[in-house]
PDB file of C-alpha atoms in Angstrom:
ATOM      1  CA  GLU A   1     -45.375  19.675 -67.655  1.00 90.00           C
ATOM      2  CA  THR A   2     -43.743  18.764 -63.866  1.00 92.00           C
ATOM      3  CA  ASP A   3     -45.203  17.683 -60.436  1.00 94.00           C
ATOM      4  CA  GLY A   4     -41.974  18.542 -57.475  1.00 94.00           C
ATOM      5  CA  ASP A   5     -39.436  16.255 -59.140  1.00 97.00           C
ATOM      6  CA  THR A   6     -41.149  14.450 -61.750  1.00 97.00           C
ATOM      7  CA  LEU A   7     -41.725  15.373 -65.506  1.00 97.00           C
ATOM      8  CA  LEU A   8     -45.106  13.847 -66.510  1.00 97.00           C
ATOM      9  CA  LYS A   9     -45.273  15.272 -69.986  1.00 97.00           C
ATOM     10  CA  TYR A  10     -43.555  16.984 -72.318  1.00 96.00           C
ATOM     11  CA  THR A  11     -45.453  19.263 -75.107  1.00 93.00           C
ATOM     12  CA  GLY A  12     -42.863  20.865 -77.138  1.00 94.00           C
ATOM     13  CA  ARG A  13     -41.809  19.086 -80.634  1.00 94.00           C
ATOM     14  CA  ASN A  14     -37.585  19.825 -79.933  1.00 95.00           C
ATOM     15  CA  ALA A  15     -35.603  17.353 -82.239  1.00 96.00           C
ATOM     16  CA  MET A  16     -33.046  17.651 -79.013  1.00 95.00           C
ATOM     17  CA  VAL A  17     -34.773  17.567 -75.457  1.00 96.00           C
ATOM     18  CA  GLN A  18     -32.391  18.274 -72.056  1.00 95.00           C
ATOM     19  CA  ILE A  19     -34.375  17.145 -69.449  1.00 96.00           C
ATOM     20  CA  PRO A  20     -33.701  19.761 -66.579  1.00 94.00           C
ATOM     21  CA  ASP A  21     -31.635  19.062 -63.534  1.00 95.00           C
ATOM     22  CA  GLY A  22     -33.445  18.091 -60.685  1.00 97.00           C
ATOM     23  CA  ILE A  23     -36.082  15.779 -62.227  1.00 98.00           C
ATOM     24  CA  LYS A  24     -35.576  12.329 -60.768  1.00 98.00           C
ATOM     25  CA  VAL A  25     -38.842  10.618 -62.365  1.00 98.00           C
ATOM     26  CA  ILE A  26     -39.675  10.704 -66.059  1.00 98.00           C
ATOM     27  CA  GLY A  27     -43.509  10.085 -66.010  1.00 98.00           C
ATOM     28  CA  GLU A  28     -45.488   7.072 -67.381  1.00 98.00           C
ATOM     29  CA  GLY A  29     -45.813   7.824 -71.536  1.00 98.00           C
ATOM     30  CA  CYS A  30     -43.595  11.280 -71.102  1.00 98.00           C
ATOM     31  CA  PHE A  31     -42.426  11.392 -74.458  1.00 98.00           C
ATOM     32  CA  GLN A  32     -44.824   8.714 -76.231  1.00 98.00           C
ATOM     33  CA  GLY A  33     -45.291   8.977 -79.672  1.00 97.00           C
ATOM     34  CA  LEU A  34     -42.995  11.729 -80.092  1.00 97.00           C
ATOM     35  CA  LYS A  35     -41.395  11.296 -83.583  1.00 96.00           C
ATOM     36  CA  SER A  36     -39.885  15.014 -83.549  1.00 96.00           C
ATOM     37  CA  LEU A  37     -37.374  13.004 -81.167  1.00 97.00           C
ATOM     38  CA  LYS A  38     -33.466  12.557 -82.108  1.00 96.00           C
ATOM     39  CA  THR A  39     -32.106  12.892 -79.061  1.00 95.00           C
ATOM     40  CA  ILE A  40     -32.559  13.056 -75.555  1.00 96.00           C
ATOM     41  CA  SER A  41     -30.359  14.207 -72.487  1.00 95.00           C
ATOM     42  CA  ILE A  42     -31.031  12.296 -69.438  1.00 97.00           C
ATOM     43  CA  PRO A  43     -29.458  14.189 -66.426  1.00 97.00           C
ATOM     44  CA  TYR A  44     -27.388  12.662 -63.642  1.00 97.00           C
ATOM     45  CA  GLY A  45     -30.048  12.016 -60.612  1.00 98.00           C
ATOM     46  CA  VAL A  46     -33.260  10.382 -62.941  1.00 98.00           C
ATOM     47  CA  THR A  47     -33.693   7.183 -60.892  1.00 98.00           C
ATOM     48  CA  ALA A  48     -36.754   6.163 -62.363  1.00 98.00           C
ATOM     49  CA  ILE A  49     -38.108   5.859 -66.331  1.00 98.00           C
ATOM     50  CA  ARG A  50     -41.711   4.927 -66.198  1.00 98.00           C
ATOM     51  CA  ASP A  51     -43.704   2.750 -68.403  1.00 98.00           C
ATOM     52  CA  SER A  52     -43.990   3.911 -72.215  1.00 98.00           C
ATOM     53  CA  ALA A  53     -41.780   7.327 -71.202  1.00 98.00           C
ATOM     54  CA  PHE A  54     -40.170   7.333 -74.914  1.00 98.00           C
ATOM     55  CA  SER A  55     -42.103   4.041 -76.954  1.00 98.00           C
ATOM     56  CA  ASP A  56     -43.193   5.419 -80.186  1.00 98.00           C
ATOM     57  CA  CYS A  57     -40.399   7.969 -80.579  1.00 97.00           C
ATOM     58  CA  SER A  58     -39.407   6.568 -83.987  1.00 96.00           C
ATOM     59  CA  ASN A  59     -36.661   8.951 -85.064  1.00 97.00           C
ATOM     60  CA  LEU A  60     -34.890   8.700 -81.385  1.00 97.00           C
ATOM     61  CA  GLU A  61     -31.351   7.962 -82.667  1.00 94.00           C
ATOM     62  CA  SER A  62     -29.478   7.631 -79.325  1.00 90.00           C
ATOM     63  CA  ILE A  63     -30.137   7.219 -75.494  1.00 93.00           C
ATOM     64  CA  GLU A  64     -27.427   7.968 -72.533  1.00 93.00           C
ATOM     65  CA  LEU A  65     -28.885   6.225 -69.557  1.00 97.00           C
ATOM     66  CA  PRO A  66     -27.114   8.114 -66.214  1.00 97.00           C
ATOM     67  CA  ASP A  67     -25.748   5.443 -64.275  1.00 97.00           C
ATOM     68  CA  THR A  68     -28.408   6.552 -60.774  1.00 98.00           C
ATOM     69  CA  LEU A  69     -31.274   5.413 -62.534  1.00 98.00           C
ATOM     70  CA  VAL A  70     -32.636   2.030 -60.834  1.00 98.00           C
ATOM     71  CA  GLU A  71     -35.629   1.909 -62.860  1.00 97.00           C
ATOM     72  CA  LEU A  72     -36.550   1.180 -65.883  1.00 97.00           C
ATOM     73  CA  GLY A  73     -40.210   0.509 -66.840  1.00 97.00           C
ATOM     74  CA  ASP A  74     -42.329  -1.186 -69.402  1.00 98.00           C
ATOM     75  CA  ASP A  75     -42.202  -0.445 -72.627  1.00 98.00           C
ATOM     76  CA  VAL A  76     -39.967   2.487 -71.652  1.00 98.00           C
ATOM     77  CA  PHE A  77     -38.519   2.278 -75.876  1.00 98.00           C
ATOM     78  CA  SER A  78     -40.294   0.009 -77.646  1.00 98.00           C
ATOM     79  CA  ASN A  79     -40.664   0.965 -81.158  1.00 98.00           C
ATOM     80  CA  CYS A  80     -37.636   3.207 -80.934  1.00 98.00           C
ATOM     81  CA  GLU A  81     -36.383   1.766 -84.408  1.00 96.00           C
ATOM     82  CA  ILE A  82     -33.229   3.522 -85.126  1.00 96.00           C
ATOM     83  CA  ILE A  83     -31.461   3.840 -81.746  1.00 97.00           C
ATOM     84  CA  ARG A  84     -28.051   1.059 -82.501  1.00 96.00           C
ATOM     85  CA  GLU A  85     -26.719   0.721 -78.754  1.00 96.00           C
ATOM     86  CA  VAL A  86     -28.284   0.881 -74.986  1.00 96.00           C
ATOM     87  CA  LYS A  87     -25.916   0.547 -71.928  1.00 96.00           C
ATOM     88  CA  ILE A  88     -28.161  -0.158 -68.747  1.00 97.00           C
ATOM     89  CA  PRO A  89     -26.819   1.022 -65.634  1.00 97.00           C
ATOM     90  CA  SER A  90     -26.021  -1.215 -62.807  1.00 96.00           C
ATOM     91  CA  GLY A  91     -28.352   0.025 -60.391  1.00 97.00           C
ATOM     92  CA  VAL A  92     -31.348  -1.394 -62.783  1.00 98.00           C
ATOM     93  CA  THR A  93     -32.408  -5.183 -61.347  1.00 97.00           C
ATOM     94  CA  ARG A  94     -34.970  -5.431 -63.950  1.00 98.00           C
ATOM     95  CA  VAL A  95     -35.352  -4.543 -67.653  1.00 98.00           C
ATOM     96  CA  GLY A  96     -39.091  -4.344 -68.112  1.00 97.00           C
ATOM     97  CA  TYR A  97     -41.351  -5.710 -70.622  1.00 98.00           C
ATOM     98  CA  ARG A  98     -40.825  -4.998 -73.804  1.00 98.00           C
ATOM     99  CA  SER A  99     -39.121  -2.232 -72.635  1.00 98.00           C
ATOM    100  CA  PHE A 100     -36.662  -2.349 -76.374  1.00 98.00           C
ATOM    101  CA  TYR A 101     -39.556  -4.388 -78.348  1.00 98.00           C
ATOM    102  CA  ASN A 102     -38.944  -3.634 -82.223  1.00 98.00           C
ATOM    103  CA  CYS A 103     -36.069  -1.517 -81.603  1.00 98.00           C
ATOM    104  CA  SER A 104     -34.995  -2.858 -85.042  1.00 97.00           C
ATOM    105  CA  ASN A 105     -31.505  -0.962 -85.476  1.00 97.00           C
ATOM    106  CA  LEU A 106     -30.969  -1.683 -82.073  1.00 97.00           C
ATOM    107  CA  GLY A 107     -27.638  -4.230 -82.301  1.00 96.00           C
ATOM    108  CA  ILE A 108     -25.289  -4.083 -79.172  1.00 95.00           C
ATOM    109  CA  VAL A 109     -26.781  -4.376 -75.548  1.00 96.00           C
ATOM    110  CA  SER A 110     -24.412  -4.126 -72.566  1.00 96.00           C
ATOM    111  CA  LEU A 111     -26.534  -4.772 -69.384  1.00 96.00           C
ATOM    112  CA  GLY A 112     -25.399  -3.922 -65.740  1.00 95.00           C
ATOM    113  CA  ASP A 113     -24.109  -5.468 -63.366  1.00 95.00           C
ATOM    114  CA  ASN A 114     -27.093  -5.606 -60.978  1.00 97.00           C
ATOM    115  CA  VAL A 115     -30.466  -6.581 -63.162  1.00 97.00           C
ATOM    116  CA  THR A 116     -31.705 -10.331 -62.582  1.00 98.00           C
ATOM    117  CA  GLU A 117     -34.712 -10.370 -64.140  1.00 98.00           C
ATOM    118  CA  ILE A 118     -35.293  -9.800 -68.064  1.00 98.00           C
ATOM    119  CA  ALA A 119     -38.822  -9.320 -68.414  1.00 98.00           C
ATOM    120  CA  GLY A 120     -40.743 -11.070 -71.765  1.00 98.00           C
ATOM    121  CA  LEU A 121     -40.594  -9.671 -75.184  1.00 98.00           C
ATOM    122  CA  ALA A 122     -37.817  -6.452 -73.159  1.00 98.00           C
ATOM    123  CA  PHE A 123     -36.066  -7.402 -76.632  1.00 98.00           C
ATOM    124  CA  SER A 124     -38.171  -8.811 -78.914  1.00 98.00           C
ATOM    125  CA  ASN A 125     -38.153  -8.288 -82.717  1.00 98.00           C
ATOM    126  CA  CYS A 126     -34.800  -6.459 -82.200  1.00 98.00           C
ATOM    127  CA  SER A 127     -33.630  -8.026 -85.533  1.00 98.00           C
ATOM    128  CA  SER A 128     -30.127  -6.260 -85.642  1.00 98.00           C
ATOM    129  CA  LEU A 129     -29.190  -7.620 -82.048  1.00 97.00           C
ATOM    130  CA  TYR A 130     -25.965  -9.343 -82.487  1.00 95.00           C
ATOM    131  CA  SER A 131     -24.436  -8.650 -79.044  1.00 91.00           C
ATOM    132  CA  ILE A 132     -25.442  -8.811 -75.336  1.00 93.00           C
ATOM    133  CA  ASN A 133     -24.032  -9.443 -72.428  1.00 90.00           C
ATOM    134  CA  ILE A 134     -25.736 -11.385 -69.737  1.00 94.00           C
ATOM    135  CA  PRO A 135     -24.297 -10.998 -66.355  1.00 96.00           C
ATOM    136  CA  SER A 136     -23.767 -13.522 -63.614  1.00 95.00           C
ATOM    137  CA  THR A 137     -26.872 -11.579 -61.725  1.00 97.00           C
ATOM    138  CA  VAL A 138     -29.360 -12.573 -64.144  1.00 97.00           C
ATOM    139  CA  LYS A 139     -31.903 -15.082 -62.903  1.00 97.00           C
ATOM    140  CA  LEU A 140     -35.188 -14.943 -65.180  1.00 97.00           C
ATOM    141  CA  ILE A 141     -35.128 -14.407 -68.912  1.00 97.00           C
ATOM    142  CA  ALA A 142     -39.191 -14.460 -69.412  1.00 97.00           C
ATOM    143  CA  LYS A 143     -41.174 -14.948 -71.891  1.00 97.00           C
ATOM    144  CA  SER A 144     -40.047 -14.091 -75.492  1.00 97.00           C
ATOM    145  CA  ALA A 145     -37.366 -11.864 -74.418  1.00 98.00           C
ATOM    146  CA  PHE A 146     -35.270 -12.328 -77.658  1.00 97.00           C
ATOM    147  CA  SER A 147     -37.822 -14.046 -79.316  1.00 97.00           C
ATOM    148  CA  GLN A 148     -36.919 -12.737 -83.356  1.00 97.00           C
ATOM    149  CA  CYS A 149     -33.738 -11.497 -82.588  1.00 97.00           C
ATOM    150  CA  THR A 150     -32.745 -12.707 -86.054  1.00 97.00           C
ATOM    151  CA  SER A 151     -29.225 -11.580 -86.122  1.00 97.00           C
ATOM    152  CA  LEU A 152     -28.049 -12.983 -82.821  1.00 95.00           C
ATOM    153  CA  GLN A 153     -25.771 -15.898 -83.383  1.00 93.00           C
ATOM    154  CA  ASN A 154     -23.930 -16.760 -79.980  1.00 90.00           C
ATOM    155  CA  ILE A 155     -25.683 -16.218 -76.653  1.00 91.00           C
ATOM    156  CA  THR A 156     -23.464 -17.223 -73.406  1.00 89.00           C
ATOM    157  CA  LEU A 157     -25.999 -17.527 -70.485  1.00 93.00           C
ATOM    158  CA  PRO A 158     -24.682 -17.014 -66.956  1.00 94.00           C
ATOM    159  CA  GLU A 159     -23.836 -19.544 -64.013  1.00 93.00           C
ATOM    160  CA  GLY A 160     -26.759 -17.199 -61.748  1.00 92.00           C
ATOM    161  CA  LEU A 161     -29.195 -18.411 -64.027  1.00 96.00           C
ATOM    162  CA  GLU A 162     -32.027 -20.266 -62.682  1.00 95.00           C
ATOM    163  CA  GLU A 163     -34.906 -20.264 -65.304  1.00 95.00           C
ATOM    164  CA  ILE A 164     -35.668 -19.863 -69.135  1.00 95.00           C
ATOM    165  CA  LYS A 165     -38.878 -18.989 -69.919  1.00 95.00           C
ATOM    166  CA  THR A 166     -41.170 -20.528 -73.072  1.00 95.00           C
ATOM    167  CA  GLU A 167     -40.242 -19.510 -76.343  1.00 95.00           C
ATOM    168  CA  CYS A 168     -37.033 -16.938 -75.456  1.00 94.00           C
ATOM    169  CA  PHE A 169     -35.188 -16.978 -77.972  1.00 94.00           C
ATOM    170  CA  TYR A 170     -37.850 -18.505 -80.561  1.00 95.00           C
ATOM    171  CA  HIS A 171     -37.119 -17.486 -84.407  1.00 96.00           C
ATOM    172  CA  CYS A 172     -33.548 -16.416 -83.631  1.00 95.00           C
ATOM    173  CA  THR A 173     -32.778 -17.895 -86.724  1.00 96.00           C
ATOM    174  CA  ARG A 174     -29.180 -17.177 -87.384  1.00 95.00           C
ATOM    175  CA  LEU A 175     -28.738 -18.615 -83.729  1.00 93.00           C
ATOM    176  CA  GLU A 176     -25.883 -21.028 -83.996  1.00 92.00           C
ATOM    177  CA  ASN A 177     -24.294 -21.521 -80.176  1.00 90.00           C
ATOM    178  CA  ILE A 178     -26.326 -21.021 -76.768  1.00 90.00           C
ATOM    179  CA  THR A 179     -24.205 -22.173 -73.707  1.00 89.00           C
ATOM    180  CA  ILE A 180     -26.843 -23.071 -70.934  1.00 90.00           C
ATOM    181  CA  PRO A 181     -25.209 -23.353 -67.387  1.00 91.00           C
ATOM    182  CA  GLU A 182     -25.706 -26.282 -65.293  1.00 90.00           C
ATOM    183  CA  GLY A 183     -27.573 -24.458 -62.797  1.00 88.00           C
ATOM    184  CA  VAL A 184     -30.648 -23.642 -64.373  1.00 92.00           C
ATOM    185  CA  LYS A 185     -33.406 -25.107 -62.830  1.00 90.00           C
ATOM    186  CA  THR A 186     -36.532 -24.516 -65.155  1.00 90.00           C
ATOM    187  CA  ILE A 187     -36.459 -24.187 -68.950  1.00 89.00           C
ATOM    188  CA  CYS A 188     -40.576 -24.055 -69.332  1.00 81.00           C
ATOM    189  CA  GLN A 189     -43.346 -24.663 -71.768  1.00 64.00           C
ATOM    190  CA  GLU A 190     -46.327 -22.633 -70.459  1.00 58.00           C
TER     191      GLU A 190
END
């Protein structure tokens, strides 16, 4: 179901879905809860993936985000438990609230060079996450962004970082080393 260049709702049950060329926006909840979905092909030209677009697609195995993407909404891939790796394109400036919450097999995350904010709970409960690069453009890591990432052992926070919210690394039980740059102005408890 489409409206112009927006894909509003997918009603099929295919395991592999190819989003048609010409689509620029994947709408809110478009594929939400689609258990049959295993692979999704998102074409070059898509600029926005709205809130909960792929949340609860528990059998989604992999995602490749196009370089044209600039908006990654809240809860976009939450509870997609099989995804192992994600690369956020450089056009994205904000990793949304709970974007990858409970992606328990997500081990490697590469953030694009223009991300300025990692929203609350963005990677919370990603228990297999062991590698993430945080670019120097990140200014804010919000509340509980990496809480319960129990495989995370080392993290170097970038020089540009200004604010770390409460419980950001709560219950990261294997975290041995964290480097906090001098430029951080606020580490807060709410």
